[in-house]
PDB file of C-alpha atoms in Angstrom:
ATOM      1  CA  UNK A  15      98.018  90.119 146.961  1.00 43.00           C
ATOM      2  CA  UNK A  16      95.354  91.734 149.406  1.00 48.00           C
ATOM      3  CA  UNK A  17      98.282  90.939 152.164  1.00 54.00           C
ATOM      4  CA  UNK A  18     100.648  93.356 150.062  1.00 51.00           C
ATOM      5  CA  UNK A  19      97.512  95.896 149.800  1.00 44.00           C
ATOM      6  CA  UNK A  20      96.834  95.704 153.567  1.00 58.00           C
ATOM      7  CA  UNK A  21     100.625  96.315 154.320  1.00 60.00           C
ATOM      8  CA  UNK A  22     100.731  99.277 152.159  1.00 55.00           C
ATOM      9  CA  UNK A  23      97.411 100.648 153.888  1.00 70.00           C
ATOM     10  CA  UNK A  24      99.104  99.598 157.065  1.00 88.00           C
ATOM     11  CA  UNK A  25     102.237 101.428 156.225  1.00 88.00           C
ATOM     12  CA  UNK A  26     100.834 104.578 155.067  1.00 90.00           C
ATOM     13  CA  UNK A  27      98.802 104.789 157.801  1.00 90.00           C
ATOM     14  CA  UNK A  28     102.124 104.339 159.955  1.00 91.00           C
ATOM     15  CA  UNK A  29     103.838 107.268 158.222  1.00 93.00           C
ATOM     16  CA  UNK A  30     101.277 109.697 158.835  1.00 94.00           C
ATOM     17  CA  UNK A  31     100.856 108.840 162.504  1.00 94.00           C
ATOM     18  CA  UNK A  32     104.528 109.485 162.948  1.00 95.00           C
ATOM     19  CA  UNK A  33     104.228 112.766 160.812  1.00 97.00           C
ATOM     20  CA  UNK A  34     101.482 113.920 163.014  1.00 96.00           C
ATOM     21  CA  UNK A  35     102.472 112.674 166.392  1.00 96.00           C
ATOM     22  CA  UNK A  36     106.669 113.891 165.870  1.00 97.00           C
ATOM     23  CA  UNK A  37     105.123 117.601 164.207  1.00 98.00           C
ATOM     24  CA  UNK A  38     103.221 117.590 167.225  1.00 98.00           C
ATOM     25  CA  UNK A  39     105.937 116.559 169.373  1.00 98.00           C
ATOM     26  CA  UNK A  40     108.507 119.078 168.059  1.00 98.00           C
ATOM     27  CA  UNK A  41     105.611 121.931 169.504  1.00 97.00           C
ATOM     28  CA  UNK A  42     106.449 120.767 172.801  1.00 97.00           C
ATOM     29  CA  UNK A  43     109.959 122.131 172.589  1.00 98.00           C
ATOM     30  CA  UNK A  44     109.317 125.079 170.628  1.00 96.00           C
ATOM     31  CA  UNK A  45     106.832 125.977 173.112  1.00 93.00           C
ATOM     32  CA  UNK A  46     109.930 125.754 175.943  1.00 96.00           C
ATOM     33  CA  UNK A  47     111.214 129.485 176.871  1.00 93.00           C
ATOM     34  CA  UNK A  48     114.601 127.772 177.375  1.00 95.00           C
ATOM     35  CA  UNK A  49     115.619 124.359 175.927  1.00 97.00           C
ATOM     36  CA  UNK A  50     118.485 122.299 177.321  1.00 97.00           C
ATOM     37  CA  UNK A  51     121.207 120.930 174.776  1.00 97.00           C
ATOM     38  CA  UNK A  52     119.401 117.527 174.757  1.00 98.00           C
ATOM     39  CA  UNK A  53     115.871 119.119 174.215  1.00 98.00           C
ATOM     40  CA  UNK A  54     117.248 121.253 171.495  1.00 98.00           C
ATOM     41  CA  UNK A  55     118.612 118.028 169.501  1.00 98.00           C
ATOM     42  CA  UNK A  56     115.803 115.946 170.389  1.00 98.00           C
ATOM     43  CA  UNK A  57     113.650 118.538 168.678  1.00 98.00           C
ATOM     44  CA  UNK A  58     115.659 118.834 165.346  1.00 98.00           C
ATOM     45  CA  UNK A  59     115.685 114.856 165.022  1.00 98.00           C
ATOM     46  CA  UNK A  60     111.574 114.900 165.692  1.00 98.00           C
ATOM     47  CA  UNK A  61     111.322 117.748 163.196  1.00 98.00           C
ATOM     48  CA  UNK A  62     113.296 115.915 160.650  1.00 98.00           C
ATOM     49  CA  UNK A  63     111.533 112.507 161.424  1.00 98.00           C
ATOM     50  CA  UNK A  64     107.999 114.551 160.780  1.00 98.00           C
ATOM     51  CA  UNK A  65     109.310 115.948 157.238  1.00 98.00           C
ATOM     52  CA  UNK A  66     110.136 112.483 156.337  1.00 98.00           C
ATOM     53  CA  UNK A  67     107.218 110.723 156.920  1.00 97.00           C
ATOM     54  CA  UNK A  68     105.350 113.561 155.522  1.00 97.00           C
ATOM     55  CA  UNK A  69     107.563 112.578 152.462  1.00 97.00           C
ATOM     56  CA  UNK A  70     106.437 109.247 151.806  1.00 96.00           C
ATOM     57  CA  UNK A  71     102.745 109.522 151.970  1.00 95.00           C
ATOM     58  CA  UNK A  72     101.975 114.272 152.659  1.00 96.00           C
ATOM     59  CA  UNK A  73     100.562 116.315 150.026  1.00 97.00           C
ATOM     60  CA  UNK A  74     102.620 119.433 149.010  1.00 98.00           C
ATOM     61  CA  UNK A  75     101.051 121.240 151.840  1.00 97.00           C
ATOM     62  CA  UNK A  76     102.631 118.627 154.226  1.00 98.00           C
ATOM     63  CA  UNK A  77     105.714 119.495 152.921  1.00 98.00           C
ATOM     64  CA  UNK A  78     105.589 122.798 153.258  1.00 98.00           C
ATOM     65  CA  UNK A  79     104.938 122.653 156.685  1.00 98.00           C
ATOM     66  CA  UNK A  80     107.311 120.375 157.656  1.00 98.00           C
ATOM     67  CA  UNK A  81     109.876 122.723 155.797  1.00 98.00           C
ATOM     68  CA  UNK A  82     108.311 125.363 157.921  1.00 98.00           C
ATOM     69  CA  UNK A  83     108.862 123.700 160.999  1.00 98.00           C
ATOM     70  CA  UNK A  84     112.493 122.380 160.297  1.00 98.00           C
ATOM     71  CA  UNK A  85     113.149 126.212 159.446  1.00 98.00           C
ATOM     72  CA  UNK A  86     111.991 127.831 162.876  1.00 98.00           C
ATOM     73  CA  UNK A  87     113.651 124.632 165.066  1.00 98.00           C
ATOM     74  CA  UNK A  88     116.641 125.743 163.233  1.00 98.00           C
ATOM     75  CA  UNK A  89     115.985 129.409 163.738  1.00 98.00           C
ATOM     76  CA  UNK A  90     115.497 128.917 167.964  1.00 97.00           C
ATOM     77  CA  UNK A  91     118.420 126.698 168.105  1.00 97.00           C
ATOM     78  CA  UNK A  92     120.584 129.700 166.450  1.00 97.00           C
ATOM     79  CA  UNK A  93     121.602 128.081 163.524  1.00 98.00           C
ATOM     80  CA  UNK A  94     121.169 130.085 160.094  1.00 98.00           C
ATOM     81  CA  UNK A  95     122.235 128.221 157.304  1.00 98.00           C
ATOM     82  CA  UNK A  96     119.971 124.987 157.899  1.00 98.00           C
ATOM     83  CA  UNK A  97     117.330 127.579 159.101  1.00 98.00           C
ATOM     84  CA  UNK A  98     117.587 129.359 155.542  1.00 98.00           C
ATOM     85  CA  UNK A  99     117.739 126.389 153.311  1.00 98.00           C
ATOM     86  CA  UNK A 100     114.781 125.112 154.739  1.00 98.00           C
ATOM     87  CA  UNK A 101     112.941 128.118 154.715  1.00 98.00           C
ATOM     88  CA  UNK A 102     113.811 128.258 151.216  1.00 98.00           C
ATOM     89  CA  UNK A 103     112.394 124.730 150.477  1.00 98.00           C
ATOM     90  CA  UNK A 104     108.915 125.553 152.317  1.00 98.00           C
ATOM     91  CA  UNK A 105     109.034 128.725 150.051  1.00 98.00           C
ATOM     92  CA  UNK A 106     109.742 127.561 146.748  1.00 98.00           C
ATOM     93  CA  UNK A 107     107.335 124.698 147.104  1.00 98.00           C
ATOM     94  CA  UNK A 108     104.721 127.105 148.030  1.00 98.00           C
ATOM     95  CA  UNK A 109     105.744 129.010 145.033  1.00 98.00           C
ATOM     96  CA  UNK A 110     106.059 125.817 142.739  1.00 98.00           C
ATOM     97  CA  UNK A 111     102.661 124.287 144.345  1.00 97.00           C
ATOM     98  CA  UNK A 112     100.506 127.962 144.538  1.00 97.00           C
ATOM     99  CA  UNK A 113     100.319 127.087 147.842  1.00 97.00           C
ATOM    100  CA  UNK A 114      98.990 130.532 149.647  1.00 95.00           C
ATOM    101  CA  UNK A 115      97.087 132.070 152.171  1.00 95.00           C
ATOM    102  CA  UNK A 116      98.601 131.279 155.915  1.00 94.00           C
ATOM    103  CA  UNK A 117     101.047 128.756 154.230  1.00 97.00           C
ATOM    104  CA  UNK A 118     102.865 131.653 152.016  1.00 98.00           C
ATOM    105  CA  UNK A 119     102.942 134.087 154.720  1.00 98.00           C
ATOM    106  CA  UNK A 120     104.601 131.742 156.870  1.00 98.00           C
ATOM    107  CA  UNK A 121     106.839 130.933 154.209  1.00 98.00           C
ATOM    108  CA  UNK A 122     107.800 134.656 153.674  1.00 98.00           C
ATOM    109  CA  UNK A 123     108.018 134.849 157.979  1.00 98.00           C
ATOM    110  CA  UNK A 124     110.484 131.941 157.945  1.00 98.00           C
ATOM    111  CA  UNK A 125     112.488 133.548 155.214  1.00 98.00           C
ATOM    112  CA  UNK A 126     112.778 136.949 157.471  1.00 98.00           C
ATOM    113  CA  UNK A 127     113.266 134.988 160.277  1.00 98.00           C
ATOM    114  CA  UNK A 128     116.487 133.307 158.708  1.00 98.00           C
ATOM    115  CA  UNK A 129     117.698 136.036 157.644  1.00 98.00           C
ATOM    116  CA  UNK A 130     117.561 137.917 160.754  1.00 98.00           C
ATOM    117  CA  UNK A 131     119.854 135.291 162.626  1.00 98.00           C
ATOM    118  CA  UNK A 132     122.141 135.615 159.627  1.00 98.00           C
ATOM    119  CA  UNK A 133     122.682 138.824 160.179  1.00 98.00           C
ATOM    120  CA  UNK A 134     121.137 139.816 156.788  1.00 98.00           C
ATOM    121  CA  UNK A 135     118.701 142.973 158.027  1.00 98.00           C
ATOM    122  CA  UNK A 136     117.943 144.085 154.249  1.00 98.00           C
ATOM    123  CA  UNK A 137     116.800 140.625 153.034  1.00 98.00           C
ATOM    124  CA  UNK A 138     114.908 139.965 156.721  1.00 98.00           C
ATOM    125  CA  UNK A 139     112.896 143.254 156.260  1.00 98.00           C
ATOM    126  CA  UNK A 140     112.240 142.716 152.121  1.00 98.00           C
ATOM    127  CA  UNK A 141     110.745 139.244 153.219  1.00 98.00           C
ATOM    128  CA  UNK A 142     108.926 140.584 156.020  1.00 98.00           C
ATOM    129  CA  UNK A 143     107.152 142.702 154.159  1.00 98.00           C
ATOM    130  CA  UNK A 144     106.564 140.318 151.585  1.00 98.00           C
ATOM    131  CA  UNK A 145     104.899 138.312 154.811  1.00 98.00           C
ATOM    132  CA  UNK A 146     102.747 141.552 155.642  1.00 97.00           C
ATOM    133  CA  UNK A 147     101.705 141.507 152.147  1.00 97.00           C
ATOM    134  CA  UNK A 148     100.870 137.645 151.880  1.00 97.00           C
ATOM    135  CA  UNK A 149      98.911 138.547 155.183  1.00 96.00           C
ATOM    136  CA  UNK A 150      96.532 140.484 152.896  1.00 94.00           C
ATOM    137  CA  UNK A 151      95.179 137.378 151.284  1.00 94.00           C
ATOM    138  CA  UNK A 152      94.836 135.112 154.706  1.00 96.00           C
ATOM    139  CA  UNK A 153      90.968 134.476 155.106  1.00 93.00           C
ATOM    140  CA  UNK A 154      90.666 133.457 158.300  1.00 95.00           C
ATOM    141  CA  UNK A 155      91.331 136.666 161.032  1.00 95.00           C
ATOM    142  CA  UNK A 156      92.766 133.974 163.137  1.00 95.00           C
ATOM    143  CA  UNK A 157      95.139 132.598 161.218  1.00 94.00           C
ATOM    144  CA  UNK A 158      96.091 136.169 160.291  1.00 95.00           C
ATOM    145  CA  UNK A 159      96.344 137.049 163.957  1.00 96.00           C
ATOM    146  CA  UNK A 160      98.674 134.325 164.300  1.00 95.00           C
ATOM    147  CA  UNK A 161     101.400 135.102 161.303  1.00 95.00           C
ATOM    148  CA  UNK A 162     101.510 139.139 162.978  1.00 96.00           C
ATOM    149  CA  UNK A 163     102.015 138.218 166.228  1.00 95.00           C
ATOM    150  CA  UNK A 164     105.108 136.236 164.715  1.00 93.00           C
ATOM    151  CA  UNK A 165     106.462 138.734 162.476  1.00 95.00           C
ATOM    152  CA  UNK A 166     105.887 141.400 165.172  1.00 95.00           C
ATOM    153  CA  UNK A 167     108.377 139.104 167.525  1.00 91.00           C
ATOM    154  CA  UNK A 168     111.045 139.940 164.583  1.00 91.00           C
TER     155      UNK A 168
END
């Protein structure tokens, strides 16, 4: 019995290494100003390896930032529809989960973000300025800072 309890430790403990490590991993790429073909696939599969770890041991917020992250990979990589559905996942579970502050606006930013590679102007700029508005209730300036400098790049 305390080997299946030490597994289960061990495992969760695995899981949110490789949540951690592959989020942080994905940053590498997103910080690139020009990805090749393999970086850019590389990138989705960490992304997606992150939100699935984060789904066997994360908290809501986890979630929500994995969504977040699968959202804007699919956003620089020019693809739309993935890029909207999971902006709409990272917004309806910070809807579902009152999840608010930096998380929301981000949520609302992703949402715009979408949007604008759809091609969708009205929708980009109604959730853009639901992002300015969620900006409102962000407590820390820095955090703030950080959610207008990305809406500002729409």
């Amino acid at each position: 019995m305390k080997q299946d309890v030490d597994q289960l430790h061990n495992l969760e403990d695995f899981h949110k290494k490789m949540a951690v490590d592959l989020f942080n991993y994905v940053w590498t790429f997103l910080d690139l100003e020009v990805r090749t073909s393999d970086q850019e696939q590389t990138m989705i599969h960490a992304a997606h390896a992150s939100r699935y770890h984060w789904e066997q041991i994360g908290t809501p917020l986890n979630k929500v930032r994995g969504d977040w992250q699968l959202a804007r990979v699919y956003s620089v990589s020019g693809r739309a529809e993935p890029a909207l559905y999971h902006a709409k996942v990272c917004l309806d579970l910070c809807l579902d989960e009152e999840i608010g502050d930096f998380d929301l606006a981000f949520a609302y930013e992703a949402m715009a973000r979408a949007y604008k590679l759809a091609g969708q102007t009205e929708k980009k700029e109604e959730y853009k300025g639901l992002a300015l508005n969620a900006c409102e209730d962000i407590k820390n300036e820095p955090d703030r800072r950080i959610v207008m400098e990305d809406l500002a790049s729409l």
